[in-house]
Amino acid sequence: MTAMEGNRPVRVAVAGLGYWGPNLVRNLHEVPTAEPVVVCDLRQDALDAITRRYPAVRGTTSYDEVLADDGVDAVVIATPVSKHHPMAAAALRAGKHVFVEKPLAASSEEAADLIELAGDAGLILMPGHTFLYSPPVMRIKEMIDSGELGEIYFVSTSRVNLGLHQSDVSVAWDLGPHDFSILRYWLGETPSHASALSRGCIMPGTPDVAFINLEFPSGTVAHVELSWLAPSKLRRTTIVGSRKMVVYDDTSSEPVRVFDSGAVLPNPETFGEYKLTYRTGDIVSPHMEAAEPLFRELEDYCAAIQGGSVPRSSSELGLEVVRMIEAVDSSLDANGARMEVAIAERDLV
Amino acid sequence: MTAMEGNRPVRVAVAGLGYWGPNLVRNLHEVPTAEPVVVCDLRQDALDAITRRYPAVRGTTSYDEVLADDGVDAVVIATPVSKHHPMAAAALRAGKHVFVEKPLAASSEEAADLIELAGDAGLILMPGHTFLYSPPVMRIKEMIDSGELGEIYFVSTSRVNLGLHQSDVSVAWDLGPHDFSILRYWLGETPSHASALSRGCIMPGTPDVAFINLEFPSGTVAHVELSWLAPSKLRRTTIVGSRKMVVYDDTSSEPVRVFDSGAVLPNPETFGEYKLTYRTGDIVSPHMEAAEPLFRELEDYCAAIQGGSVPRSSSELGLEVVRMIEAVDSSLDANGARMEVAIAERDLV
Amino acid sequence: MTAMEGNRPVRVAVAGLGYWGPNLVRNLHEVPTAEPVVVCDLRQDALDAITRRYPAVRGTTSYDEVLADDGVDAVVIATPVSKHHPMAAAALRAGKHVFVEKPLAASSEEAADLIELAGDAGLILMPGHTFLYSPPVMRIKEMIDSGELGEIYFVSTSRVNLGLHQSDVSVAWDLGPHDFSILRYWLGETPSHASALSRGCIMPGTPDVAFINLEFPSGTVAHVELSWLAPSKLRRTTIVGSRKMVVYDDTSSEPVRVFDSGAVLPNPETFGEYKLTYRTGDIVSPHMEAAEPLFRELEDYCAAIQGGSVPRSSSELGLEVVRMIEAVDSSLDANGARMEVAIAERDLV
Amino acid sequence: MTAMEGNRPVRVAVAGLGYWGPNLVRNLHEVPTAEPVVVCDLRQDALDAITRRYPAVRGTTSYDEVLADDGVDAVVIATPVSKHHPMAAAALRAGKHVFVEKPLAASSEEAADLIELAGDAGLILMPGHTFLYSPPVMRIKEMIDSGELGEIYFVSTSRVNLGLHQSDVSVAWDLGPHDFSILRYWLGETPSHASALSRGCIMPGTPDVAFINLEFPSGTVAHVELSWLAPSKLRRTTIVGSRKMVVYDDTSSEPVRVFDSGAVLPNPETFGEYKLTYRTGDIVSPHMEAAEPLFRELEDYCAAIQGGSVPRSSSELGLEVVRMIEAVDSSLDANGARMEVAIAERDLV
């Protein structure tokens, strides 16, 4: 992989100024290792709004012009999913590093193609799984890795709200990348099987609620509930380990709560004769430092470009997330049948 | 069906004085139409504890003696599930009305057999699905039936706790009857299909967590999460209807909360071009009268015996609940495959 | 003080079988060092209800008979406040140890008289400040005494509910003993001054809401809000110390929450020039063992009788509590003026 | 009062660009009837930050220049309290309308002087009591005025947090204006008496916690708890009326909760013989429209200037708030004695 020489800031172009793009521009201005130089969108008024606020940033409606610009080291793509592959592929072919909003691409074929292109060119390809940079998610990762939680028995998570339907994708493609990337990061493994039940309540054909079951090779099982239709916002994830249990609620002032509780397995010889006992201990809400995940994520992108490191939100992880969504879609197409999550070819070699 | 003549209280025997039996005895003393006359258990100390408190009640270790007693009109059975069928069948053959704790029996064959026996003898057979008599469940039933909630899109429910493992049954047989009976009562239909994922975290082979997906003929879908392993008690059911949404939490001082919120479908012609809009309105916690569900349930049992009516917790509903659990078990045996819920023979005629 | 010889259980009489009396009888049956022998009430049906449940206990309508009974070592008085002094005094004169429900007496003169009587006779006199035996209150006492909380800056407490008005006493006499006894126990000191604002909202002349300010010799200040008129039950006490802060909520499943937070005083030299900084740390809900405070309290009563020890809920503490209520009444009589809390004579010597 | 002719937007100058000033500038840009033309601060970098973002706004370090500018109709002052009077007085003398952040001035003399100046000149003087424009406060005002809550028995409010100490003022001057202005607005009357207890926990001499009791002429009583030292943010106000009760929590997603509960007064003849009964009904969280209070407040300022109307946050209300704070200070100086709230001279005429 080609690392940039020296400590020069990475000169970044942002393509796509819809809902999320302006946040990316704002954070890029705060990351010391980044220098936002150009923004690109088809709508002139979206460009004007940004360039008025940031006079040092140039606006253009031509993506080709961005790719031809030698003053651009890297692009950040925040367009609808269907545009991810063509725009990222063109950028990689033009020798630019690529950050693309989640999900990485609209299919695993497309995602694998981008990975191959980036590998061949020695360029960074990074999907924007921002939650991997949020302090609660990182803290729980540490607790899992250190063994503090013990064996992870199961994870149950709900991400529901009365929110905007996306007209072009299902709730699994819209909200699923959040939970799937977090699970992949925490557990360090991709599920072997998935099954799902969904319904298009408002628009038949566009699932707006989904109940997804996942099985992991290690034995961990997980349930993911996703919905655009719910009486109140709920972001609740329960992780049950053999030593401790954790509740993670992104909307709470105490986002992580650690329960020192569990079942105590009786002596195997007497097993079945005596009842299990339960241990209930203290509950701790660890203090979380305030840090904007998006800032951290873009910092990681620039560090990867400058140092040739693999970002936490890696392209491989992004591909696994797409495979998980595809397995959910396959299950839904097969009336909820349990489906294998596709295995990467290179894993089979 | 043979109704009892006159207004004489129903003379009741209670068999099984474990955890739940004494509650039944206490409530039978408060129901005006019931007269508890005898309690039966193999353990003499359990009998003594009851007869000391209720000197008018006789104790016996012989169930045969109870069945032979002409002074007993009806039995209440609160023994482990495996004893439900033999004890209930013997009682029906002896001409006694039967109330049996949930689930009605250990298999749908057993349950159907009891229903046939009761039908032939013109006796009441009633499973103890107590939640059907709790004020919040009844209030939500009224809201569904009156159309206040609109079409029921989906139901999502969690019943989890760090609680006692049952050594003889799975979490689906232990906790499932609660949610399955409530869903059957609310929706007035039995699911057509079920699929499930579970794990025996503590005792391999005994599922202590289960994620269950249910599909109903009307289109309603439901998810039921059951667990004996969880950091804190959670009894949360969300009902999402086309008009209103309801959150039911049995542990809260406000067990029912009604959300006057929903998605507003745009004009079909312009569909897809415009975004959906969302309506957010008042939230109401209706006042619930305090009433002991078990008292109401036993009152319903006695009314059915005296008047020949069908109790709300009917034997048919009890059979459907057993069929739902069996479908869950079938799915688990088939690695989570989607299974049909067996259809009653009479429905096929 | 006269300790009882041997390990013989203390033979106890309970006088007053209203709301609280039956709880006392039930717990006395469970305390190994107590033997409830007789219950006394003017209402025969109240006596019958108890003696039916506890055949070994005798019932009587004559308090004189109880006092004359050599088989009675100690009495437990659970009658209206106005009866506390005459009944306790008679018992002490008859050579019986006395436990009397809170508050100890209807005035500090009465309370001091009882203390003198008990002292002269070498008998135990104990007021029933049950909260001093509840695990959360005890845990917080440990944290204060060990210095874990640092200097106690202030305490703010609310005890409100939509509850039964007492027709004979004010909300200060009804609910005040709870918070006043807890504060006296935690802080180990009696306030020097009190001021109060109250209103008789429903019955003019009977305060049903009171806002009470207390100043302690050490510098700690406290606010106590008491009300029979409130939209929902609230039992919330905040203790702010220089090192840590605690929230105690008796109605919560996590009754004690410890906040490792505080203000960090800047260097005195630069004081005023720099802003204070704040430290925010972990929040811990320590596990509380389940223990019935009333059981522990009666156990302490019997231990005091048998061993001559001073019970945690001592008669001195009971007297201080009465003095605090009297200071509140004085302030209310003087339109909310700040009043001194009377100092015990012996403290002046 | 001199109303501005036509519909020309009010040309506004903002003086003071500390914490709050930039919010005022941003909102003035959104109010259609306002045209922010100049900002004034002694710090050039604060001016630059604003003028970079809003190129149409001029920056100056000279307040005199602002007052001499004929292109300025009105000033908005957001400086420390000690500067309120001199800056507002100078502006009024220069013929400018004045909006000044709360509290209106550092003493009631100063506030009264400003009112007189504004009255003489026919100019608008408005203190920035922003909470009067927040939807929950306005909704509760409607409920009180319509009689829905009945007679207001009492109000209890807590505004506490682990927050920044102000080095120049006490917690009563810093946080008190919020609750005092809300109470004045809701109840339509100024308290007759106040008493208070406070402590300077961190900096002796600077009260950082205060417990304030207020008595209103109508009989309503109120308690206000203010603190910069508390384990967690609490903004909880309880309003107890004879018909309904309300809990207002500014930090909640359901900021207003209406409890249809109360005590039912028994028949006066039988009074004292029978116990009170309690009515517990539904709880309603009315939907609140999202509206930025600061926007509404500035809109009201411009409307008053253009139409000569009296703004909701009137200078008279601002003076009453200062009088309430002064009464608290007097009580604190007199060791918590109950003090009269000064009566406006014109009320005595």
mmCIF file of N, CA and C in Angstrom, chain A residues 139 253-254 257 259 280-287, chain C residues 139 253-254 257 259 280-287:
data_model
loop_
_atom_site.group_PDB
_atom_site.id
_atom_site.type_symbol
_atom_site.label_atom_id
_atom_site.label_comp_id
_atom_site.label_asym_id
_atom_site.label_seq_id
_atom_site.Cartn_x
_atom_site.Cartn_y
_atom_site.Cartn_z
ATOM 1 N N ARG A 139 -15.902 0.893 24.077
ATOM 2 C CA ARG A 139 -15.749 0.398 25.441
ATOM 3 C C ARG A 139 -16.226 -1.048 25.553
ATOM 4 N N SER A 253 -28.313 9.019 28.807
ATOM 5 C CA SER A 253 -27.183 9.741 29.385
ATOM 6 C C SER A 253 -26.194 8.766 30.022
ATOM 7 N N GLU A 254 -26.634 7.530 30.207
ATOM 8 C CA GLU A 254 -25.740 6.468 30.669
ATOM 9 C C GLU A 254 -25.761 5.369 29.608
ATOM 10 N N ARG A 257 -24.305 0.226 30.593
ATOM 11 C CA ARG A 257 -24.536 -0.200 31.970
ATOM 12 C C ARG A 257 -24.083 -1.656 32.077
ATOM 13 N N PHE A 259 -23.753 -5.072 34.204
ATOM 14 C CA PHE A 259 -24.392 -5.815 35.289
ATOM 15 C C PHE A 259 -23.498 -6.981 35.687
ATOM 16 N N THR A 280 -26.360 -11.797 41.770
ATOM 17 C CA THR A 280 -26.725 -10.438 41.398
ATOM 18 C C THR A 280 -25.771 -9.490 42.091
ATOM 19 N N GLY A 281 -25.071 -8.684 41.326
ATOM 20 C CA GLY A 281 -24.070 -7.807 41.915
ATOM 21 C C GLY A 281 -24.297 -6.350 41.572
ATOM 22 N N ASP A 282 -23.254 -5.579 41.663
ATOM 23 C CA ASP A 282 -23.347 -4.149 41.394
ATOM 24 C C ASP A 282 -23.663 -3.882 39.921
ATOM 25 N N ILE A 283 -24.188 -2.709 39.676
ATOM 26 C CA ILE A 283 -24.405 -2.224 38.317
ATOM 27 C C ILE A 283 -23.550 -0.975 38.154
ATOM 28 N N VAL A 284 -22.762 -0.918 37.093
ATOM 29 C CA VAL A 284 -21.868 0.227 36.892
ATOM 30 C C VAL A 284 -22.156 0.892 35.548
ATOM 31 N N SER A 285 -22.282 2.219 35.591
ATOM 32 C CA SER A 285 -22.366 3.012 34.361
ATOM 33 C C SER A 285 -21.027 3.699 34.172
ATOM 34 N N PRO A 286 -20.134 3.139 33.372
ATOM 35 C CA PRO A 286 -18.822 3.781 33.232
ATOM 36 C C PRO A 286 -18.938 5.144 32.571
ATOM 37 N N HIS A 287 -18.111 6.074 33.030
ATOM 38 C CA HIS A 287 -18.090 7.397 32.418
ATOM 39 C C HIS A 287 -17.545 7.302 30.995
ATOM 40 N N ARG C 139 -26.384 1.380 54.101
ATOM 41 C CA ARG C 139 -25.241 1.473 53.199
ATOM 42 C C ARG C 139 -24.749 2.922 53.089
ATOM 43 N N SER C 253 -35.680 -0.107 41.725
ATOM 44 C CA SER C 253 -34.984 -1.388 41.795
ATOM 45 C C SER C 253 -33.489 -1.170 42.020
ATOM 46 N N GLU C 254 -33.039 0.061 41.863
ATOM 47 C CA GLU C 254 -31.659 0.431 42.193
ATOM 48 C C GLU C 254 -31.731 1.559 43.215
ATOM 49 N N ARG C 257 -27.667 5.005 44.181
ATOM 50 C CA ARG C 257 -26.796 5.252 43.028
ATOM 51 C C ARG C 257 -25.720 6.232 43.458
ATOM 52 N N PHE C 259 -22.555 8.589 42.586
ATOM 53 C CA PHE C 259 -21.964 9.351 41.483
ATOM 54 C C PHE C 259 -20.574 9.826 41.888
ATOM 55 N N THR C 280 -16.481 14.259 36.258
ATOM 56 C CA THR C 280 -17.619 13.355 36.104
ATOM 57 C C THR C 280 -17.079 11.952 35.926
ATOM 58 N N GLY C 281 -17.471 11.061 36.797
ATOM 59 C CA GLY C 281 -16.921 9.710 36.753
ATOM 60 C C GLY C 281 -17.992 8.646 36.632
ATOM 61 N N ASP C 282 -17.648 7.455 37.038
ATOM 62 C CA ASP C 282 -18.586 6.341 36.935
ATOM 63 C C ASP C 282 -19.777 6.534 37.872
ATOM 64 N N ILE C 283 -20.843 5.836 37.554
ATOM 65 C CA ILE C 283 -22.014 5.776 38.429
ATOM 66 C C ILE C 283 -22.188 4.313 38.826
ATOM 67 N N VAL C 284 -22.321 4.063 40.116
ATOM 68 C CA VAL C 284 -22.437 2.683 40.594
ATOM 69 C C VAL C 284 -23.732 2.499 41.373
ATOM 70 N N SER C 285 -24.450 1.424 41.051
ATOM 71 C CA SER C 285 -25.615 1.006 41.837
ATOM 72 C C SER C 285 -25.208 -0.220 42.630
ATOM 73 N N PRO C 286 -24.820 -0.044 43.891
ATOM 74 C CA PRO C 286 -24.380 -1.220 44.641
ATOM 75 C C PRO C 286 -25.523 -2.202 44.860
ATOM 76 N N HIS C 287 -25.189 -3.474 44.800
ATOM 77 C CA HIS C 287 -26.197 -4.501 45.067
ATOM 78 C C HIS C 287 -26.623 -4.432 46.527
#
